[in-house]
PDB file of C-alpha atoms in Angstrom:
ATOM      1  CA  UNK A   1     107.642  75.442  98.254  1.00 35.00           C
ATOM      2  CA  UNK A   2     107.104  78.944  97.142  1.00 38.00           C
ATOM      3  CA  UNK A   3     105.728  81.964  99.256  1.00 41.00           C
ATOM      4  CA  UNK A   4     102.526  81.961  96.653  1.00 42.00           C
ATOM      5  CA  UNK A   5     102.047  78.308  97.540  1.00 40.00           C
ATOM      6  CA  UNK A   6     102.528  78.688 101.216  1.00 42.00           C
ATOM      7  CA  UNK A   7      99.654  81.506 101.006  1.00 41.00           C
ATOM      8  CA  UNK A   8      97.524  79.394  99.200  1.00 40.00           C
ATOM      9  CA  UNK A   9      97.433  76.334 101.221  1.00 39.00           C
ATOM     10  CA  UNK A  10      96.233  78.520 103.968  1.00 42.00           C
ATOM     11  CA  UNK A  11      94.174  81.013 102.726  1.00 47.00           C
ATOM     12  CA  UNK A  12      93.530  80.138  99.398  1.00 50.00           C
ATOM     13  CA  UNK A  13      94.385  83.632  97.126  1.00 52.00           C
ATOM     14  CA  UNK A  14      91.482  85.502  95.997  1.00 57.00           C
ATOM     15  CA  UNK A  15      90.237  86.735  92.255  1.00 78.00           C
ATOM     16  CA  UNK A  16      92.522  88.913  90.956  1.00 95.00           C
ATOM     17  CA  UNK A  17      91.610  92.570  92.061  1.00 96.00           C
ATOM     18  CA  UNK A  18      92.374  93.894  88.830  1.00 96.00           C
ATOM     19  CA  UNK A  19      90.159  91.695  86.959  1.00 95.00           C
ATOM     20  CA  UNK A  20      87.345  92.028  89.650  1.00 94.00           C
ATOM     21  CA  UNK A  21      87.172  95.937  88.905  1.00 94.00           C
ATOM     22  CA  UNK A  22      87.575  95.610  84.976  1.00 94.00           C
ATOM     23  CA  UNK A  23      89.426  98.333  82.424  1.00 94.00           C
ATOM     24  CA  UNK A  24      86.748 100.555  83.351  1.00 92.00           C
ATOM     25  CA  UNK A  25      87.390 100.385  87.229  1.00 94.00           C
ATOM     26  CA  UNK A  26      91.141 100.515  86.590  1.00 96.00           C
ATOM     27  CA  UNK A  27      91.047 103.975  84.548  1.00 95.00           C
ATOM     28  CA  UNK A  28      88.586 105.141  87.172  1.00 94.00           C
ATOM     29  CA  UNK A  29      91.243 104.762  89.827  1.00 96.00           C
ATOM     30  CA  UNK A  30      93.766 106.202  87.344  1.00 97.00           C
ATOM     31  CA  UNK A  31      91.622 109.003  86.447  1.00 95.00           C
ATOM     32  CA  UNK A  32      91.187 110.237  90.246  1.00 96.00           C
ATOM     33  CA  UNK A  33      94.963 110.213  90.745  1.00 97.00           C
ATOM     34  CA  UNK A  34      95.085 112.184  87.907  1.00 98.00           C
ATOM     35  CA  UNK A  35      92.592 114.729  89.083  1.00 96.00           C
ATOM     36  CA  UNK A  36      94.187 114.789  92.720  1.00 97.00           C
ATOM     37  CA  UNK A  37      97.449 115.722  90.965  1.00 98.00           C
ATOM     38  CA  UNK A  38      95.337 118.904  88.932  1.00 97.00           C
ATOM     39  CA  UNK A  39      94.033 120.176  91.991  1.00 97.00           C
ATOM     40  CA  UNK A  40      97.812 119.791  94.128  1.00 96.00           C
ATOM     41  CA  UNK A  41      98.996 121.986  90.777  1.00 96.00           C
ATOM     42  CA  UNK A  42      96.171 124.334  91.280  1.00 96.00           C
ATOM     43  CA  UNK A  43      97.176 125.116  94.449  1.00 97.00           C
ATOM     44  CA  UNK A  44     100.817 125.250  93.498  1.00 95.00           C
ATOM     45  CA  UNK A  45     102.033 123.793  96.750  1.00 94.00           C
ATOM     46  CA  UNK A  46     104.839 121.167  95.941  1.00 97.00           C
ATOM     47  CA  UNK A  47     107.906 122.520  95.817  1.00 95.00           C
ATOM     48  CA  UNK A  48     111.438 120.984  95.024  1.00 94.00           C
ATOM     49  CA  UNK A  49     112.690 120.945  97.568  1.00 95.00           C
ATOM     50  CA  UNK A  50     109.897 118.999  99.464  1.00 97.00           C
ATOM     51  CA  UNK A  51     110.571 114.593  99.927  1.00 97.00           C
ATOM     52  CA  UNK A  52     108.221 112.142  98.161  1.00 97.00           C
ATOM     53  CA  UNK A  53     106.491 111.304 101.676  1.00 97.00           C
ATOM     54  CA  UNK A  54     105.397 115.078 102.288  1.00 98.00           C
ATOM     55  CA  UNK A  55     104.386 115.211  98.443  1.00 98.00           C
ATOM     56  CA  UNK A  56     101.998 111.924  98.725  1.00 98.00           C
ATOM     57  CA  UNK A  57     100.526 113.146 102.231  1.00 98.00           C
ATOM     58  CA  UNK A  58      98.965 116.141  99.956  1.00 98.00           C
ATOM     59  CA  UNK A  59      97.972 113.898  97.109  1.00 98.00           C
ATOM     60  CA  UNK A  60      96.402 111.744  98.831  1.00 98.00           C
ATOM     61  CA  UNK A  61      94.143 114.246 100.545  1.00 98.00           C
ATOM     62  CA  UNK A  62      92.912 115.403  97.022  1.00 97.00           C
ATOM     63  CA  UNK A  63      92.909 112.256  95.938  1.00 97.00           C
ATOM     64  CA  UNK A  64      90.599 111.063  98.553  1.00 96.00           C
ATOM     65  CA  UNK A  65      88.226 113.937  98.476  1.00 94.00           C
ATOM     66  CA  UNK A  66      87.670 113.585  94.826  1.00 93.00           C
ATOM     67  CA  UNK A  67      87.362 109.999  95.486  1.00 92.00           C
ATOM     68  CA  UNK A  68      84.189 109.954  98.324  1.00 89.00           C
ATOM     69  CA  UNK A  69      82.958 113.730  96.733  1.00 86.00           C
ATOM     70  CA  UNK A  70      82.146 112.300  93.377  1.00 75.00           C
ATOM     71  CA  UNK A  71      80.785 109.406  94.894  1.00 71.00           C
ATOM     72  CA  UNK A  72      83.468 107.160  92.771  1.00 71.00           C
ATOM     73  CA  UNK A  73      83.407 104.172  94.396  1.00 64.00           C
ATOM     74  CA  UNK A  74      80.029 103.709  93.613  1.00 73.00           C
ATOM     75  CA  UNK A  75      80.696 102.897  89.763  1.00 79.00           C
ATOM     76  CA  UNK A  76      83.393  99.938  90.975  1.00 85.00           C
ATOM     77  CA  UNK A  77      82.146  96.699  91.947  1.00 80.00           C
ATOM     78  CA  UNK A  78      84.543  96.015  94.580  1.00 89.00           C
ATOM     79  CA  UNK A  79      84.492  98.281  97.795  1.00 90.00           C
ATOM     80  CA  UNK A  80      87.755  99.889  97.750  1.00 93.00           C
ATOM     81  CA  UNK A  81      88.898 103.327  99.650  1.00 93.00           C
ATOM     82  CA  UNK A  82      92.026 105.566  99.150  1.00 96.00           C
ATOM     83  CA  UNK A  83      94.549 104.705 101.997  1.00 97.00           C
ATOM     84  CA  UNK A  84      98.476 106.009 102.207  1.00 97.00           C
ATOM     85  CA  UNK A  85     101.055 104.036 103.898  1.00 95.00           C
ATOM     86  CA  UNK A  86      99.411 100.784 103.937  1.00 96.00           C
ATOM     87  CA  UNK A  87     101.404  98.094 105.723  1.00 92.00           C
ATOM     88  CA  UNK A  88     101.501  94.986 103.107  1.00 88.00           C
ATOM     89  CA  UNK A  89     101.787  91.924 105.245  1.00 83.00           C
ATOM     90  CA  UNK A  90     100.865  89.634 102.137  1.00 80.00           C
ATOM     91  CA  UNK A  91     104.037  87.781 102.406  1.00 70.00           C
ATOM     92  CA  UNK A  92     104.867  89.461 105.752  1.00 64.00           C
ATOM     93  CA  UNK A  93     107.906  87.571 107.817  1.00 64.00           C
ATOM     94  CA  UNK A  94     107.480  86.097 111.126  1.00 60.00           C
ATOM     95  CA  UNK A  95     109.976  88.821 112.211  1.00 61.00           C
ATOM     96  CA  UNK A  96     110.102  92.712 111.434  1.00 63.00           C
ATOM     97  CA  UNK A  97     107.523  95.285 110.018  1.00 74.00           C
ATOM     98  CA  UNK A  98     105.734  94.345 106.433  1.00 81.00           C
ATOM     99  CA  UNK A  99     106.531  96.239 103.860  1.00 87.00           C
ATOM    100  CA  UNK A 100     104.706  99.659 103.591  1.00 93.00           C
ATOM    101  CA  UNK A 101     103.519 100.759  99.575  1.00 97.00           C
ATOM    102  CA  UNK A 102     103.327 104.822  99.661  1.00 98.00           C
ATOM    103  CA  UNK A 103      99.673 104.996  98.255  1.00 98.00           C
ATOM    104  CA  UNK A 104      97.127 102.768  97.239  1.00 98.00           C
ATOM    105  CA  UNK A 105      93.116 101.886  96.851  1.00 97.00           C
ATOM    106  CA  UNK A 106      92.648  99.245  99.129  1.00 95.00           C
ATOM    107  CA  UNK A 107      89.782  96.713  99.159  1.00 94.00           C
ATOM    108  CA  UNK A 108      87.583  97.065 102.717  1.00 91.00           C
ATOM    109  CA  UNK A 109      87.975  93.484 103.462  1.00 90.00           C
ATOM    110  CA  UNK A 110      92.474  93.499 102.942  1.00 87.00           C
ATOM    111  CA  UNK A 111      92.117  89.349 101.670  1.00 89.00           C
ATOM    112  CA  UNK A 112      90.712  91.047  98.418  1.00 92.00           C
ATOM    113  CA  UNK A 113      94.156  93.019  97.814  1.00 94.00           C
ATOM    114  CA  UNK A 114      94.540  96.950  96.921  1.00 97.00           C
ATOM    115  CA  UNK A 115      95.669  98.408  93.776  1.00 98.00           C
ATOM    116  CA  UNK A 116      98.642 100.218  94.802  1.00 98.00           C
ATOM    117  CA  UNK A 117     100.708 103.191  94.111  1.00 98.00           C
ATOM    118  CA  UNK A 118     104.283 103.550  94.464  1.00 98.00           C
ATOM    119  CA  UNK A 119     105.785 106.993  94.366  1.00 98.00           C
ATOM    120  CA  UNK A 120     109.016 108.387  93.954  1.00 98.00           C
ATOM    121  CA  UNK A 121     110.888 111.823  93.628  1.00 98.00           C
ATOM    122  CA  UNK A 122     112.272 111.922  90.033  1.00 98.00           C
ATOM    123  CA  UNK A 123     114.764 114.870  88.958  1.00 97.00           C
ATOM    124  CA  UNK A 124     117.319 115.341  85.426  1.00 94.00           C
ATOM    125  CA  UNK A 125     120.524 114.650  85.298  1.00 92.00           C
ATOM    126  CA  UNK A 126     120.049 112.609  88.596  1.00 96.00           C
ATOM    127  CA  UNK A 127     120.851 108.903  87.974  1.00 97.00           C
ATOM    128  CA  UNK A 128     120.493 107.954  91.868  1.00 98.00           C
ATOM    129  CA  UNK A 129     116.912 108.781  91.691  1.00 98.00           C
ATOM    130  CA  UNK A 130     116.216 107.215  88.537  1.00 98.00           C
ATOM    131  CA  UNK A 131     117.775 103.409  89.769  1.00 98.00           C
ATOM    132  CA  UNK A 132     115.690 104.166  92.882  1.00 98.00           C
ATOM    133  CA  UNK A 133     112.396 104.434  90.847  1.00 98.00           C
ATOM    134  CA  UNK A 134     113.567 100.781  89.513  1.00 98.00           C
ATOM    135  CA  UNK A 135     115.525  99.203  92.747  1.00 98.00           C
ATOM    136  CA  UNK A 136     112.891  99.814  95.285  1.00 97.00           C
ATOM    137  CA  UNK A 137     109.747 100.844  93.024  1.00 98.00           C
ATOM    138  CA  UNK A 138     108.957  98.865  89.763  1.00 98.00           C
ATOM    139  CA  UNK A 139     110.950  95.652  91.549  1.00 98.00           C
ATOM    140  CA  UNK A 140     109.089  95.663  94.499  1.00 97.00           C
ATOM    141  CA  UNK A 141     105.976  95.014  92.323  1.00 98.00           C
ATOM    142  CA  UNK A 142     108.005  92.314  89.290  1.00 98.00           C
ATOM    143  CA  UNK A 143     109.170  90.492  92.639  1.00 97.00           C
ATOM    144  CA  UNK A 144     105.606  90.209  94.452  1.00 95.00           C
ATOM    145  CA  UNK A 145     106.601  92.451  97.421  1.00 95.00           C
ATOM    146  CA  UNK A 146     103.711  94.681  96.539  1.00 96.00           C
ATOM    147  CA  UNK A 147     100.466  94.531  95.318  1.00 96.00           C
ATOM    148  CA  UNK A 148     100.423  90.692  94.667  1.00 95.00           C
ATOM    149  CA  UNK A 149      97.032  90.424  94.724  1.00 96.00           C
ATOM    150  CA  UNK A 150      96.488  92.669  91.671  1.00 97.00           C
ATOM    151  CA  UNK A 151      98.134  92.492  87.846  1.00 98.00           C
ATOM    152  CA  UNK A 152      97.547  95.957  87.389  1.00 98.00           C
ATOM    153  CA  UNK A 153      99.847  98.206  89.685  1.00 98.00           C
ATOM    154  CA  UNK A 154     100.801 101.920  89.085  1.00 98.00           C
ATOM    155  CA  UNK A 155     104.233 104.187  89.469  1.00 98.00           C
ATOM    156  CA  UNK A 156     103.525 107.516  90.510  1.00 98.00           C
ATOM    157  CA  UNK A 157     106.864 109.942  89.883  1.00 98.00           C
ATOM    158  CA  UNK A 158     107.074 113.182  90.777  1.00 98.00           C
ATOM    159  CA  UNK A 159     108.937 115.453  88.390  1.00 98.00           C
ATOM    160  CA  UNK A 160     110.401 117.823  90.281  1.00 98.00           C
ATOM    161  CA  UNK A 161     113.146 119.363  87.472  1.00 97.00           C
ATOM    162  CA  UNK A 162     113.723 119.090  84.040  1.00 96.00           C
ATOM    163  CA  UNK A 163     111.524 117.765  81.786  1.00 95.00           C
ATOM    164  CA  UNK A 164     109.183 114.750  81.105  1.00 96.00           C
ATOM    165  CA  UNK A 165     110.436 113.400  77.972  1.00 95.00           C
ATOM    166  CA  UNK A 166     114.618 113.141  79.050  1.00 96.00           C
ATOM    167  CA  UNK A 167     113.322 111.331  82.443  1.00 97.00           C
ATOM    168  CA  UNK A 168     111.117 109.204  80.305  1.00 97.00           C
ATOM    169  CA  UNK A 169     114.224 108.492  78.106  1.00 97.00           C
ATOM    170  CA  UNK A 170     116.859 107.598  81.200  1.00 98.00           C
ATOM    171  CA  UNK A 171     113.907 105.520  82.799  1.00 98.00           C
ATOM    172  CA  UNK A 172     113.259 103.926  80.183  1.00 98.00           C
ATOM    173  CA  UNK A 173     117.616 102.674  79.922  1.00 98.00           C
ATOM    174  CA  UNK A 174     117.187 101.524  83.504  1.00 98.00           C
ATOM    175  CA  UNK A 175     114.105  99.437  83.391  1.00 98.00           C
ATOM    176  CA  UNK A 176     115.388  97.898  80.407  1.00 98.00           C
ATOM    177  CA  UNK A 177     117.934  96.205  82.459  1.00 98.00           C
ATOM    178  CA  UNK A 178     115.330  94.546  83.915  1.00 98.00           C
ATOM    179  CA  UNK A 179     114.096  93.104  81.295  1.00 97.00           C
ATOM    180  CA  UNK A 180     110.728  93.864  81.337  1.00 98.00           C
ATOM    181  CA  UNK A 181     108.268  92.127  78.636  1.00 98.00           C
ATOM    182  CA  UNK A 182     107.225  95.616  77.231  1.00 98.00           C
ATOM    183  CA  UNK A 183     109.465  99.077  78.012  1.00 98.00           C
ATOM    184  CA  UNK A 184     107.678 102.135  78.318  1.00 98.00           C
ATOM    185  CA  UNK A 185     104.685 102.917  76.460  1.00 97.00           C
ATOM    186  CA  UNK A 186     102.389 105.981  75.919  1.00 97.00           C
ATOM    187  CA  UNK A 187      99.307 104.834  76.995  1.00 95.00           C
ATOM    188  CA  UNK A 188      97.333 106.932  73.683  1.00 92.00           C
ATOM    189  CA  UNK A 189      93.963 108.368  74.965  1.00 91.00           C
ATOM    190  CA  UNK A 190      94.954 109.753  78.118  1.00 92.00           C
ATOM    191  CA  UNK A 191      97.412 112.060  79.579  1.00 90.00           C
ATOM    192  CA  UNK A 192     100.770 112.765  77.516  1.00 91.00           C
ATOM    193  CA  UNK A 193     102.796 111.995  80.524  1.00 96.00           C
ATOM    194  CA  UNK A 194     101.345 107.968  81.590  1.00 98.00           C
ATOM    195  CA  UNK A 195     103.250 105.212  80.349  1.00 98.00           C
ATOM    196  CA  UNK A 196     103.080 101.618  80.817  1.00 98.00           C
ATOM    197  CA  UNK A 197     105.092  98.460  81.386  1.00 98.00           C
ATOM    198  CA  UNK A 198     104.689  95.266  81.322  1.00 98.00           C
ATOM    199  CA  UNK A 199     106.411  92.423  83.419  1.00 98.00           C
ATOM    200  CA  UNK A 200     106.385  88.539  84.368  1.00 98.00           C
ATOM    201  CA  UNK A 201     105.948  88.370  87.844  1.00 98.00           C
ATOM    202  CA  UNK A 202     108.719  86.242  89.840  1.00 97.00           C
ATOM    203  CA  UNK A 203     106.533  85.534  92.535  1.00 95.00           C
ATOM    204  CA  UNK A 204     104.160  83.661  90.174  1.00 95.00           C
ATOM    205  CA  UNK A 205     105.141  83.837  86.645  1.00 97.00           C
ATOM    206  CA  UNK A 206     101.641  86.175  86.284  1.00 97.00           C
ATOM    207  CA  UNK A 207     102.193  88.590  83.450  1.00 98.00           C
ATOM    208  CA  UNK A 208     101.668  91.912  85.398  1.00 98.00           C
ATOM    209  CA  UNK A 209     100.803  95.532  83.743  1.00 98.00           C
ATOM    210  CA  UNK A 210     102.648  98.758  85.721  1.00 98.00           C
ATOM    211  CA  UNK A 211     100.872 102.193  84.447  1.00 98.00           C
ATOM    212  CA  UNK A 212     103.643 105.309  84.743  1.00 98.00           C
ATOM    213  CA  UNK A 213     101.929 108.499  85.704  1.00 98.00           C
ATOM    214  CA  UNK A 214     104.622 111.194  85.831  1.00 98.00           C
ATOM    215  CA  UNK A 215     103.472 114.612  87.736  1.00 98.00           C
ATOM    216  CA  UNK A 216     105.308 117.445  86.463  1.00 97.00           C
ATOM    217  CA  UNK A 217     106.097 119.908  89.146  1.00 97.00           C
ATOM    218  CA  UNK A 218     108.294 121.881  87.721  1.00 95.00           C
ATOM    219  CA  UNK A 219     108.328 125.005  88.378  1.00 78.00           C
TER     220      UNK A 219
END
């Protein structure tokens, strides 16, 4: 019997938290990340030299004042509240710690899932970061490790050198070894530099939608 199974015989798996909060609630959550990321280049504080954990501490505290200042959470029909290394114990083991996604909105009451962010350091002409974005980023998500509770995920990488559109290009090699359903795509209407995949789901064969947002901090 599967892990999904397992969960559902005991706690039977609720609505899909992407569906619950619509398109609209989904580019609402997108659109605050993308504001927390204008006000962290305002401030020109990242640096290259800084690690992805000490980059998403300071997102997420723009993030989360743009979030309760605006009053966002208001226009979403489920409750949800930024949160930053959330412990994942979905499909937690008897044993050891559950699996920790870098950034996410989570749902007050955890049953109803958390739309989650992933982040990662990205740099050119740097192949070991690129895999890393795939090994222990986009397949944590494909495999049901993260955000099962949600068919709408997002990748959050943090361009530290080079440019946007090479990245794009060597990201785009690796994932394809993945064999995603759909490689990266500009998502038209929105910000030149978010993408998005799409994916089947190991977990439970649910077709799954991954939104890129790259953050260029270069300087």
């Amino acid at each position: 019997m599967s892990s999904i199974r397992n969960i559902s015989a005991s706690n039977p798996m609720p609505v899909d938290l992407a569906k619950r909060i619509g398109k609209n609630g989904v580019v609402e959550v997108l659109s605050v990340m993308w504001q927390g990321y204008d006000d962290l280049r305002t401030e020109n504080v990242i640096t290259s030299d800084m690690n992805e954990n000490s980059i998403t501490q300071e997102w997420y505290l723009r993030v989360n004042e743009r979030w309760h200042q605006e009053n966002r959470a208001s226009r979403i029909s489920v409750r949800l509240s930024p949160t930053v290394q959330y412990e994942d114990d979905t499909l937690a083991k008897n044993r050891g710690q559950s699996p920790a996604i870098d950034f996410c909105f989570r749902a007050w009451s955890k049953d109803e899932g958390y739309f989650g962010a992933e982040c990662k350091n990205l740099y050119d002409h740097d192949n070991k970061h690129i895999k890393r974005y795939v090994s222990t980023g986009v397949n944590n998500y494909t495999s049901g490790r993260y955000g099962s509770r949600s068919t709408v995920s997002a990748m959050i990488g943090y361009v530290l050198t080079g440019n946007i559109s090479e990245i794009v290009d060597d990201l785009s090699k690796e994932i394809a070894t993945i064999n995603p359903r759909t490689n990266l795509t500009r998502v038209f209407g929105t910000r030149d530099s978010q993408y998005k995949t799409t994916h089947i789901r190991t977990l439970d064969g649910e077709l799954i939608t991954l939104y890129h947002l790259l953050f260029d901090f270069v300087a």
